[in-house]
Every structure is written in structure tokens, then in C-alpha cells.
Amino acid sequence: AAVGHVEETLSASGKVGSAETQTYYAPVGTIVQALNVKEGDAVHKGDVLVTFDTEDLELTKKKADLDAEASEGSYQSALQQSNENQNKYSDASIGLDELKQMKEDQEQYVQGLKYELEDDKNAKRKDLNECDKKLMQEQNYQNRKLSEQQAYGGDTESISEVIDNINSQRADVANQLSMIDSDEKILQKQRMIDAEQKKLEDMQEEIQKRESKKDSSENGILNGYDKKSKEASVESTRLNADQAASDLEKAQEGIIADFDGIISGIKTAAGSRVEKGSELFTIQSSSAVQVTVELSKYDLEKVKEGQSATVTVAGVSYSGTVSRINRVAQNNAQNTPVVYADVTIENPDGNIFLGIEGKAEILTGSAEGVVLVPYEAVNTDKEGDFCYLVKDGAIVRQNVVTGISSDTDVEIKEGISEGDTVVISSDMDLMEGLQVNPVMQ
């Protein structure tokens, strides 16, 4: 037994794959003008992989711009017309209530004048009727006198003259009654009423004009909902125009590789029409490469994320690191539950081919300055691990506690010290107490 350094490794194999993949989709619906790659081609970051025909997209953008311009113009025109109608509405509304009140006052005033005129006419009629009544009474009195004088042969001439005079006065009164509307005072008041009536009609006409203007302009004023609707329409056409511009820009840019990698899964061809969002192909990174290996439930006790490894691909060795251990077991081809782990290759080069098998030697542990014995020296039975030692020419069984092991050596944590002689092989069945002559190796 000697003191030394030991490293424990776990060997596992798996498929070489990319740790970073990106599937590219058609950014727009159009015709593929050129497909510059084939399945398995190596590409570099910045390479133009696909170009698109932009003729239809250019027409679409132009139409969308015109629609947006027309929509904006229509909205601005409607807004200007609405503002003009709002001004008209305001002009028609200013002082309208006061004017209506003035009209009501004028109506009352004119009606009052009409009542006064009618009162004046009635008073005039009353006076003339009273006068006619007195004249008629006087006439009747004179007629009786005339009859008496005629009966007694008296003087009737003077009485007849009085009666004629009364008749003349009554005729004058009757004439005045028929000509009341032509009385100067009555005419003067009627002219006043006509003038005030004209003012009232002018007021009414002005009110009608204003109300008509108010009603017609109110219908042309955009309410909040109309304005929001038109704004939404403008925004919709603007978004369509922006989307058309964006689609054209994306089509003009084409598809550019975002990183170095290998082309796989091509789903289109030059000259074919693609729909927006349809799959084109996948790039598997050639600078982020890993080997995905299978681990058994026993391996999981040793393998941890972050452990270093040596990965061999097509006879070339690379440094690697355990980057991920899947936390969900899956059944392999033999229907055995296994856990898959990714070992990332730290220095990939052009000699690596994706999809082929690679082997990973994972460093699961190391120890320095520990007691080591050859791997063949450790035996196991139902009582545990043990070694056969040679002491004073006889075989001695020694139970041991082992640590990590390599392909050649095993760490002994307890039971053996440096310099002890251990048996690594024999042609006979060994037992304690057996006298032996050791052959040193």
C-alpha cells in the first residue's frame, strides 16, 4: 500500500448535439426568392441565408400608406368641419335665451297695446252711443210736440227744424261710429301696434334663423364617441401602414444567421410561397456543443453538475463540463429508466459533427495524499469490503473502508496503512493463517 493521488471517472457515451438551437420562421407571407443553404451546411453569424421577393409587399405598403393618409385627411376634415359647426352653434346660441325672453316680453307688450286699442275703441263707441241715445230721446220728445202742435193747429215749423237738426246730429254720430277705425288717435295707436308687431316678427324671424342654424350645426359636431371612432380608424390604418412597412423591412433584410452553426430541418425551397410564421429551418450552434449521455441510478450518486470531463469525438479529445442533469428519468431504447445529462464541450472545432456518438469521461472525484491499493486487492463479501494482508509470512484478512477508485487503484480510508503488503492475486484459495511467500509486484 502506498500514498498517492487517485482520480475516479465515469465513462458514458451519447449523441453529440448542439446546446443552442434556433428555429427560423417566415417573418412575412411572401415568395422565397433565394435559399442560400442546404441541409447540413455550416454557416457563420451574419450570413444571409434566405432572401424574399418584395414586390407584393412594396405594393401593400404603398396602399397601406395611402389608406392611412386618406384616413388621416378624412379625420382632419371632419374635425375641421366639426370645429366650424361648433363655432356656428356657439354663435347661434349666444344670446338666444335672452332673445327668446325679449320676444316673450314683446309679445306681452304688443298684446297690451292691442288691449288698449280695443279699450279706446269701446270707449269711443260708448260715448257715441250715449250721445245717440240722448239725441234719440230728444228726437222722440220733439216728435211728440210736433204731433201735439199738429193736432191743435199750432206752429210746427220750428219743431220740424229742431227734429231735422237732431236727425242730422244722429246721422253724424252714426257716421262716427262707422268710422271709428279711421279715428286719428285710433290710427296712431294702430300704427304703434304695427311697428311693435314688426319688431316682434323680426325677433321671431331671428330666433327661427338661429335655431335652424343651431340645429343644422349641432348635427355636424363630432360627439365623443364619433371622435373616438374616427381616431380609432386613423390609428388602425396607421398600424396597418406600420405593419406593412415592418413586413417590407423584414423581407428586405431576409433571414440572417444569429450565430455559427449547422443547418437542419429545411422546410421550404426557393420560389415557394411561405405564410407568415411558417417554419423555414433550424440552426444548431457549432460553438455550443454537448454530448448527452445516459446515467443509471447508481451513476447519479457520483455525477454532479459542474464536474469536469474529457469528451472524445471521432478520435479527438476535448475538455468538457457536466452542464445539466435532467431531473426526470426517461426510458431508453432498452426500456430501462435512465437520466440524461449534458456534457458541454468547452473547445469545439470544425472536426465535430453533430449527431454522431461521443464518449465522455466524467471526473467524479479525486484525492491527494491518500492510501492506495491496487484495484485487484479489494474483495467483497456479505460482511463488506476487505483485503488480504501478509504479516509475518501469513495471510491476514483485513476489513477496509474504501473511498474513490480509478481503473487501477482504490482509496483506503480505514484498515490499511502505507507500507502494508496486500495480496492482489493468487492461484490458490486464500484463508487466514496460511503461510505464504509473497512475490512483490
Coordinates of C-alpha atoms in Angstrom, one line a residue:
A1 CA 0.0 0.0 0.0
A2 CA 1.3 3.4 -1.0
V3 CA 0.3 7.1 -0.5
G4 CA -0.6 8.8 -3.7
H5 CA -3.2 10.6 -5.9
V6 CA -6.3 9.0 -7.4
E7 CA -9.0 10.1 -9.7
E8 CA -12.3 8.5 -10.2
T9 CA -14.0 8.7 -13.6
L10 CA -17.3 7.5 -15.0
S11 CA -17.4 6.6 -18.6
A12 CA -20.6 7.3 -20.6
S13 CA -21.5 7.7 -24.2
G14 CA -24.2 9.5 -26.1
K15 CA -25.0 11.6 -29.1
V16 CA -23.2 14.8 -30.0
G17 CA -25.7 17.7 -30.3
S18 CA -26.0 21.4 -30.1
A19 CA -26.6 23.1 -26.8
E20 CA -28.1 26.1 -28.6
T21 CA -30.6 25.7 -31.4
Q22 CA -32.8 28.3 -33.1
T23 CA -35.7 27.6 -35.5
Y24 CA -36.3 30.3 -38.0
Y25 CA -39.8 31.3 -39.2
A26 CA -41.0 33.3 -42.1
P27 CA -41.3 36.9 -40.9
V28 CA -43.8 37.7 -43.6
G29 CA -46.1 36.0 -46.1
T30 CA -44.3 36.2 -49.5
I31 CA -42.3 34.2 -52.0
V32 CA -38.8 32.9 -51.2
Q33 CA -36.5 34.4 -53.7
A34 CA -33.4 32.5 -52.8
L35 CA -32.5 29.8 -50.3
N36 CA -28.7 30.0 -49.8
V37 CA -28.2 26.9 -47.7
K38 CA -28.7 23.2 -47.8
E39 CA -29.2 20.6 -45.1
G40 CA -26.0 20.1 -43.1
D41 CA -24.3 23.3 -44.3
A42 CA -22.1 25.2 -41.9
V43 CA -23.0 28.9 -41.6
H44 CA -21.5 31.8 -39.8
K45 CA -23.1 34.6 -37.8
G46 CA -24.2 37.3 -40.2
D47 CA -24.6 35.1 -43.2
V48 CA -27.7 35.9 -45.4
L49 CA -29.5 32.6 -45.5
V50 CA -32.8 33.5 -47.2
T51 CA -33.9 36.4 -49.4
F52 CA -37.5 37.2 -50.2
D53 CA -39.4 38.7 -53.2
T54 CA -40.6 42.1 -52.0
E55 CA -42.7 43.3 -55.0
D56 CA -46.1 42.4 -53.4
L57 CA -45.0 43.8 -50.1
E58 CA -44.0 47.1 -51.7
L59 CA -47.4 47.4 -53.2
T60 CA -49.1 46.5 -49.9
K61 CA -47.0 49.1 -48.1
K62 CA -47.9 51.8 -50.7
K63 CA -51.6 51.0 -50.5
A64 CA -51.5 51.0 -46.7
D65 CA -49.7 54.4 -46.7
L66 CA -52.4 55.8 -49.0
D67 CA -55.1 54.4 -46.8
A68 CA -53.5 55.9 -43.7
E69 CA -53.1 59.2 -45.5
A70 CA -56.7 59.2 -46.7
S71 CA -58.0 58.2 -43.2
E72 CA -55.9 61.0 -41.6
G73 CA -57.2 63.5 -44.1
S74 CA -60.8 62.4 -43.6
Y75 CA -60.4 62.7 -39.9
Q76 CA -58.8 66.2 -40.1
S77 CA -61.5 67.3 -42.5
A78 CA -64.2 66.0 -40.2
L79 CA -62.5 67.6 -37.2
Q80 CA -62.2 71.0 -39.0
Q81 CA -65.9 70.8 -40.1
S82 CA -66.9 69.8 -36.6
N83 CA -65.0 72.8 -35.2
E84 CA -66.6 75.1 -37.7
N85 CA -70.1 73.7 -36.8
Q86 CA -69.2 74.2 -33.1
N87 CA -68.4 77.8 -33.8
K88 CA -71.7 78.2 -35.6
Y89 CA -73.5 76.5 -32.9
S90 CA -71.9 78.8 -30.3
D91 CA -72.7 81.9 -32.4
A92 CA -76.3 80.8 -32.7
S93 CA -76.6 80.0 -29.0
I94 CA -75.1 83.2 -27.7
G95 CA -77.9 85.5 -26.5
L96 CA -80.6 83.1 -27.9
D97 CA -82.2 82.7 -24.5
E98 CA -82.2 86.4 -23.9
L99 CA -83.7 87.0 -27.3
K100 CA -86.5 84.5 -26.6
Q101 CA -87.2 86.3 -23.3
M102 CA -87.2 89.6 -25.2
K103 CA -89.7 88.1 -27.7
E104 CA -92.0 87.0 -24.9
D105 CA -91.8 90.5 -23.4
Q106 CA -92.5 92.0 -26.8
E107 CA -95.5 89.7 -27.3
Q108 CA -96.9 90.8 -23.9
Y109 CA -96.3 94.4 -24.8
V110 CA -98.0 94.2 -28.2
Q111 CA -100.9 92.3 -26.7
G112 CA -101.2 95.1 -24.1
L113 CA -101.2 97.7 -26.9
K114 CA -103.9 95.7 -28.6
Y115 CA -106.0 95.6 -25.5
E116 CA -105.5 99.4 -25.0
L117 CA -106.6 99.9 -28.6
E118 CA -109.7 97.8 -28.2
D119 CA -110.5 99.7 -24.9
D120 CA -110.1 103.0 -26.8
K121 CA -112.5 101.9 -29.5
N122 CA -115.0 100.6 -27.0
A123 CA -114.8 103.9 -25.0
K124 CA -115.4 105.8 -28.3
R125 CA -118.3 103.7 -29.2
K126 CA -119.8 104.1 -25.7
D127 CA -119.6 107.8 -25.9
L128 CA -121.1 108.0 -29.3
N129 CA -123.9 105.5 -28.3
E130 CA -124.7 107.7 -25.2
C131 CA -124.8 110.7 -27.4
D132 CA -127.1 109.0 -29.9
K133 CA -129.3 107.8 -27.1
K134 CA -129.7 111.3 -25.8
L135 CA -130.4 112.6 -29.3
M136 CA -133.0 109.9 -29.8
Q137 CA -134.7 110.8 -26.6
E138 CA -134.7 114.4 -27.6
Q139 CA -136.0 113.4 -31.1
N140 CA -138.9 111.4 -29.5
Y141 CA -139.7 114.4 -27.3
Q142 CA -139.8 116.7 -30.3
N143 CA -141.9 114.3 -32.4
R144 CA -144.5 114.2 -29.6
K145 CA -144.5 118.0 -29.5
L146 CA -144.9 118.1 -33.3
S147 CA -147.9 115.7 -33.1
E148 CA -149.5 117.9 -30.4
Q149 CA -149.0 121.1 -32.4
Q150 CA -150.4 119.5 -35.5
A151 CA -153.4 118.3 -33.5
Y152 CA -154.2 121.8 -32.2
G153 CA -153.1 123.7 -35.3
G154 CA -150.1 125.2 -33.7
D155 CA -146.7 126.3 -35.0
T156 CA -145.0 123.2 -36.3
E157 CA -142.3 124.8 -38.4
S158 CA -139.8 125.5 -35.6
I159 CA -140.3 122.0 -34.1
S160 CA -139.6 120.4 -37.6
E161 CA -136.4 122.4 -37.8
V162 CA -135.3 121.0 -34.4
I163 CA -136.2 117.5 -35.4
D164 CA -134.2 117.9 -38.7
N165 CA -131.2 119.1 -36.7
I166 CA -131.4 116.1 -34.4
N167 CA -131.6 113.8 -37.3
S168 CA -128.6 115.5 -38.7
Q169 CA -126.7 115.0 -35.4
R170 CA -127.7 111.4 -35.2
A171 CA -126.5 110.8 -38.7
D172 CA -123.2 112.4 -37.8
V173 CA -122.9 110.1 -34.7
A174 CA -123.8 107.1 -36.9
N175 CA -121.1 108.1 -39.3
Q176 CA -118.5 108.5 -36.5
L177 CA -119.5 105.0 -35.2
S178 CA -118.8 103.5 -38.6
M179 CA -115.5 105.5 -39.0
I180 CA -114.1 104.6 -35.5
D181 CA -111.1 102.7 -37.1
S182 CA -110.3 105.9 -39.1
D183 CA -110.0 108.0 -35.9
E184 CA -106.7 109.7 -35.8
K185 CA -105.9 108.6 -32.3
I186 CA -107.0 105.1 -33.1
L187 CA -104.9 105.2 -36.2
Q188 CA -101.9 106.5 -34.3
K189 CA -102.2 103.7 -31.8
Q190 CA -102.7 101.1 -34.6
R191 CA -99.5 102.4 -36.3
M192 CA -97.7 102.0 -33.0
I193 CA -99.0 98.4 -32.6
D194 CA -98.0 97.6 -36.2
A195 CA -94.5 98.9 -35.5
E196 CA -94.1 96.9 -32.3
Q197 CA -95.6 93.9 -34.1
K198 CA -92.9 94.3 -36.8
K199 CA -90.3 94.2 -34.1
L200 CA -91.9 91.1 -32.7
E201 CA -91.9 89.4 -36.1
D202 CA -88.3 90.4 -36.6
M203 CA -87.4 88.8 -33.3
Q204 CA -89.3 85.7 -34.2
E205 CA -87.5 85.5 -37.5
E206 CA -84.1 85.9 -35.9
I207 CA -84.9 83.2 -33.4
Q208 CA -86.0 80.9 -36.1
K209 CA -82.8 81.6 -38.1
R210 CA -80.7 81.0 -35.0
E211 CA -82.5 77.8 -34.0
S212 CA -82.2 76.5 -37.6
K213 CA -78.5 77.3 -37.6
K214 CA -78.1 75.8 -34.2
D215 CA -79.9 72.6 -35.2
S216 CA -78.1 72.2 -38.5
S217 CA -74.6 72.9 -37.0
E218 CA -75.3 70.6 -34.0
N219 CA -75.7 67.6 -36.3
G220 CA -72.3 68.3 -37.8
I221 CA -70.5 68.4 -34.4
L222 CA -68.5 65.3 -33.6
N223 CA -69.5 63.8 -30.2
G224 CA -67.1 61.9 -28.0
Y225 CA -68.0 58.6 -29.5
D226 CA -67.7 59.7 -33.1
K227 CA -64.4 61.3 -32.4
K228 CA -63.0 58.1 -30.7
S229 CA -64.4 56.0 -33.6
K230 CA -62.6 58.2 -36.2
E231 CA -59.4 58.3 -34.1
A232 CA -59.5 54.5 -33.8
S233 CA -60.0 54.3 -37.6
V234 CA -57.0 56.5 -38.2
E235 CA -54.9 54.5 -35.7
S236 CA -56.0 51.3 -37.3
T237 CA -54.9 52.4 -40.8
R238 CA -51.7 53.8 -39.3
L239 CA -51.0 50.5 -37.6
N240 CA -51.6 48.7 -40.9
A241 CA -49.2 51.0 -42.6
D242 CA -46.6 50.5 -39.9
Q243 CA -47.1 46.7 -40.1
A244 CA -46.7 46.9 -43.9
A245 CA -43.5 48.9 -43.5
S246 CA -42.2 46.5 -40.9
D247 CA -43.1 43.5 -43.1
L248 CA -41.3 45.1 -46.1
E249 CA -38.2 45.9 -44.0
K250 CA -38.1 42.3 -42.6
A251 CA -38.4 40.9 -46.1
Q252 CA -35.7 43.2 -47.4
E253 CA -33.4 42.1 -44.6
G254 CA -34.1 38.4 -45.3
I255 CA -33.0 35.7 -42.8
I256 CA -29.6 36.2 -41.2
A257 CA -27.8 33.7 -39.1
D258 CA -27.6 34.8 -35.5
F259 CA -24.6 32.5 -34.6
D260 CA -22.3 30.0 -36.1
G261 CA -24.0 26.7 -36.7
I262 CA -25.2 23.8 -38.9
I263 CA -28.4 24.0 -41.0
S264 CA -31.0 21.3 -40.3
G265 CA -34.7 20.7 -40.9
I266 CA -35.2 22.8 -44.0
K267 CA -39.0 23.2 -44.7
T268 CA -39.0 25.4 -47.8
A269 CA -37.4 26.0 -51.2
A270 CA -36.6 28.8 -53.5
G271 CA -39.6 30.1 -55.4
S272 CA -42.1 28.7 -52.9
R273 CA -44.6 30.9 -51.2
V274 CA -44.5 30.9 -47.4
E275 CA -47.0 32.1 -44.9
K276 CA -46.1 34.4 -42.1
G277 CA -44.9 32.3 -39.1
S278 CA -44.3 29.1 -41.1
E279 CA -41.2 27.2 -40.2
L280 CA -38.2 27.6 -42.6
F281 CA -35.2 25.7 -41.0
T282 CA -33.2 25.3 -37.8
I283 CA -29.6 26.3 -37.0
Q284 CA -27.8 24.1 -34.5
S285 CA -24.9 26.0 -32.9
S286 CA -21.4 24.7 -33.7
S287 CA -19.8 26.7 -30.9
A288 CA -22.1 25.5 -28.1
V289 CA -21.8 21.7 -28.5
Q290 CA -22.6 19.0 -26.0
V291 CA -22.8 15.2 -25.6
T292 CA -26.0 13.9 -24.0
V293 CA -25.2 10.8 -22.0
E294 CA -27.2 8.2 -20.1
L295 CA -26.8 7.8 -16.4
S296 CA -28.1 4.9 -14.3
K297 CA -29.5 5.4 -10.8
Y298 CA -26.1 4.3 -9.5
D299 CA -24.3 6.8 -11.5
L300 CA -26.4 9.6 -10.0
E301 CA -24.6 9.1 -6.7
K302 CA -21.4 10.3 -8.2
V303 CA -22.2 12.6 -11.1
K304 CA -22.9 16.3 -10.2
E305 CA -23.3 19.4 -12.3
G306 CA -20.1 21.3 -12.7
Q307 CA -17.8 18.3 -12.8
S308 CA -15.1 18.3 -15.5
A309 CA -14.9 15.7 -18.2
T310 CA -12.9 14.6 -21.2
V311 CA -15.1 14.2 -24.3
T312 CA -13.9 12.1 -27.3
V313 CA -15.5 12.6 -30.6
A314 CA -14.2 10.9 -33.8
G315 CA -10.9 10.2 -32.0
V316 CA -10.3 13.8 -30.9
S317 CA -10.4 14.7 -27.2
Y318 CA -12.0 17.9 -25.9
S319 CA -12.4 19.3 -22.4
G320 CA -15.9 19.4 -21.1
T321 CA -18.2 20.1 -18.1
V322 CA -21.3 18.5 -16.8
S323 CA -23.7 21.4 -17.5
R324 CA -27.1 19.8 -16.8
I325 CA -28.7 16.7 -15.3
N326 CA -32.3 16.1 -16.2
R327 CA -34.4 15.7 -13.1
V328 CA -36.9 13.4 -14.8
A329 CA -35.9 9.9 -15.7
Q330 CA -36.9 8.5 -19.1
N331 CA -36.9 5.1 -20.7
N332 CA -34.0 4.4 -23.1
A333 CA -34.1 2.1 -26.1
Q334 CA -34.0 -0.9 -23.8
N335 CA -36.9 0.4 -21.9
T336 CA -34.7 1.0 -18.9
P337 CA -35.2 4.1 -16.8
V338 CA -32.2 6.4 -17.2
V339 CA -31.4 10.0 -16.5
Y340 CA -29.9 12.1 -19.3
A341 CA -27.0 14.5 -18.6
D342 CA -25.5 17.1 -20.9
V343 CA -21.7 17.4 -21.0
T344 CA -20.8 20.7 -22.7
I345 CA -17.7 20.7 -24.9
E346 CA -15.6 23.7 -24.0
N347 CA -13.4 24.0 -27.0
P348 CA -15.3 22.7 -30.1
D349 CA -13.8 23.0 -33.5
G350 CA -14.5 22.1 -37.1
N351 CA -13.8 18.4 -36.5
I352 CA -17.0 17.9 -34.6
F353 CA -20.0 16.6 -36.4
L354 CA -23.4 16.8 -34.9
G355 CA -25.5 13.6 -34.5
I356 CA -22.5 11.2 -34.1
E357 CA -21.6 9.3 -31.0
G358 CA -19.3 10.8 -28.4
K359 CA -17.7 9.4 -25.2
A360 CA -17.4 11.3 -22.0
E361 CA -15.0 10.5 -19.2
I362 CA -16.5 12.4 -16.2
L363 CA -14.2 13.1 -13.3
T364 CA -16.4 12.2 -10.4
G365 CA -13.8 12.6 -7.6
S366 CA -10.1 12.9 -6.8
A367 CA -8.0 12.6 -3.7
E368 CA -4.4 13.6 -2.9
G369 CA -2.1 12.0 -0.3
V370 CA -4.3 9.0 0.4
V371 CA -3.5 5.4 1.0
L372 CA -3.9 3.4 -2.3
V373 CA -4.0 -0.3 -3.1
P374 CA -4.3 -1.9 -6.5
Y375 CA -7.9 -2.4 -7.6
E376 CA -7.5 -6.2 -7.6
A377 CA -6.6 -6.2 -3.9
V378 CA -10.1 -5.3 -2.7
N379 CA -12.5 -8.2 -2.2
T380 CA -16.2 -8.1 -1.2
D381 CA -18.4 -10.5 0.7
K382 CA -21.5 -10.3 2.8
E383 CA -19.6 -8.7 5.6
G384 CA -18.3 -5.9 3.3
D385 CA -15.0 -4.9 1.7
F386 CA -11.7 -6.5 2.8
C387 CA -8.2 -7.1 1.7
Y388 CA -5.7 -10.0 2.4
L389 CA -2.5 -8.8 4.0
V390 CA 0.7 -10.6 4.5
K391 CA 2.1 -10.2 8.0
D392 CA 5.0 -12.3 9.3
G393 CA 4.7 -14.6 6.4
A394 CA 1.0 -15.4 7.0
I395 CA -2.3 -14.4 5.4
V396 CA -4.4 -11.9 7.4
R397 CA -7.9 -10.8 6.4
Q398 CA -8.4 -7.0 7.0
N399 CA -11.7 -5.3 6.7
V400 CA -11.4 -1.9 5.0
V401 CA -13.4 1.3 4.2
T402 CA -12.9 2.3 0.6
G403 CA -13.2 5.7 -1.0
I404 CA -12.9 6.6 -4.6
S405 CA -11.3 4.4 -7.2
S406 CA -9.7 4.6 -10.6
D407 CA -9.3 1.8 -13.1
T408 CA -6.1 0.7 -11.3
D409 CA -6.2 1.9 -7.7
V410 CA -8.7 2.2 -4.8
E411 CA -8.5 4.7 -1.9
I412 CA -8.4 3.0 1.5
K413 CA -9.9 5.2 4.2
E414 CA -9.7 2.8 7.1
G415 CA -7.9 -0.6 7.7
I416 CA -4.6 -0.3 5.8
S417 CA -1.6 1.9 6.3
E418 CA 1.1 2.9 3.9
G419 CA 3.7 0.1 3.5
D420 CA 1.3 -2.8 4.3
T421 CA 1.7 -5.7 2.0
V422 CA -1.6 -6.6 0.2
V423 CA -2.4 -9.6 -1.9
I424 CA -3.5 -8.8 -5.4
S425 CA -3.5 -12.3 -7.0
S426 CA -3.1 -15.9 -6.2
D427 CA -3.5 -19.3 -7.8
M428 CA -5.0 -20.8 -4.6
D429 CA -7.9 -20.2 -2.3
L430 CA -6.7 -17.9 0.5
M431 CA -7.5 -18.2 4.1
E432 CA -6.2 -16.6 7.3
G433 CA -3.2 -18.1 8.8
L434 CA -2.0 -19.6 5.5
Q435 CA 1.8 -19.3 5.3
V436 CA 2.9 -17.6 2.1
N437 CA 6.0 -16.3 0.4
P438 CA 4.8 -13.0 -1.3
V439 CA 6.1 -12.2 -4.7
M440 CA 6.3 -8.4 -4.9
Q441 CA 5.0 -6.6 -8.0

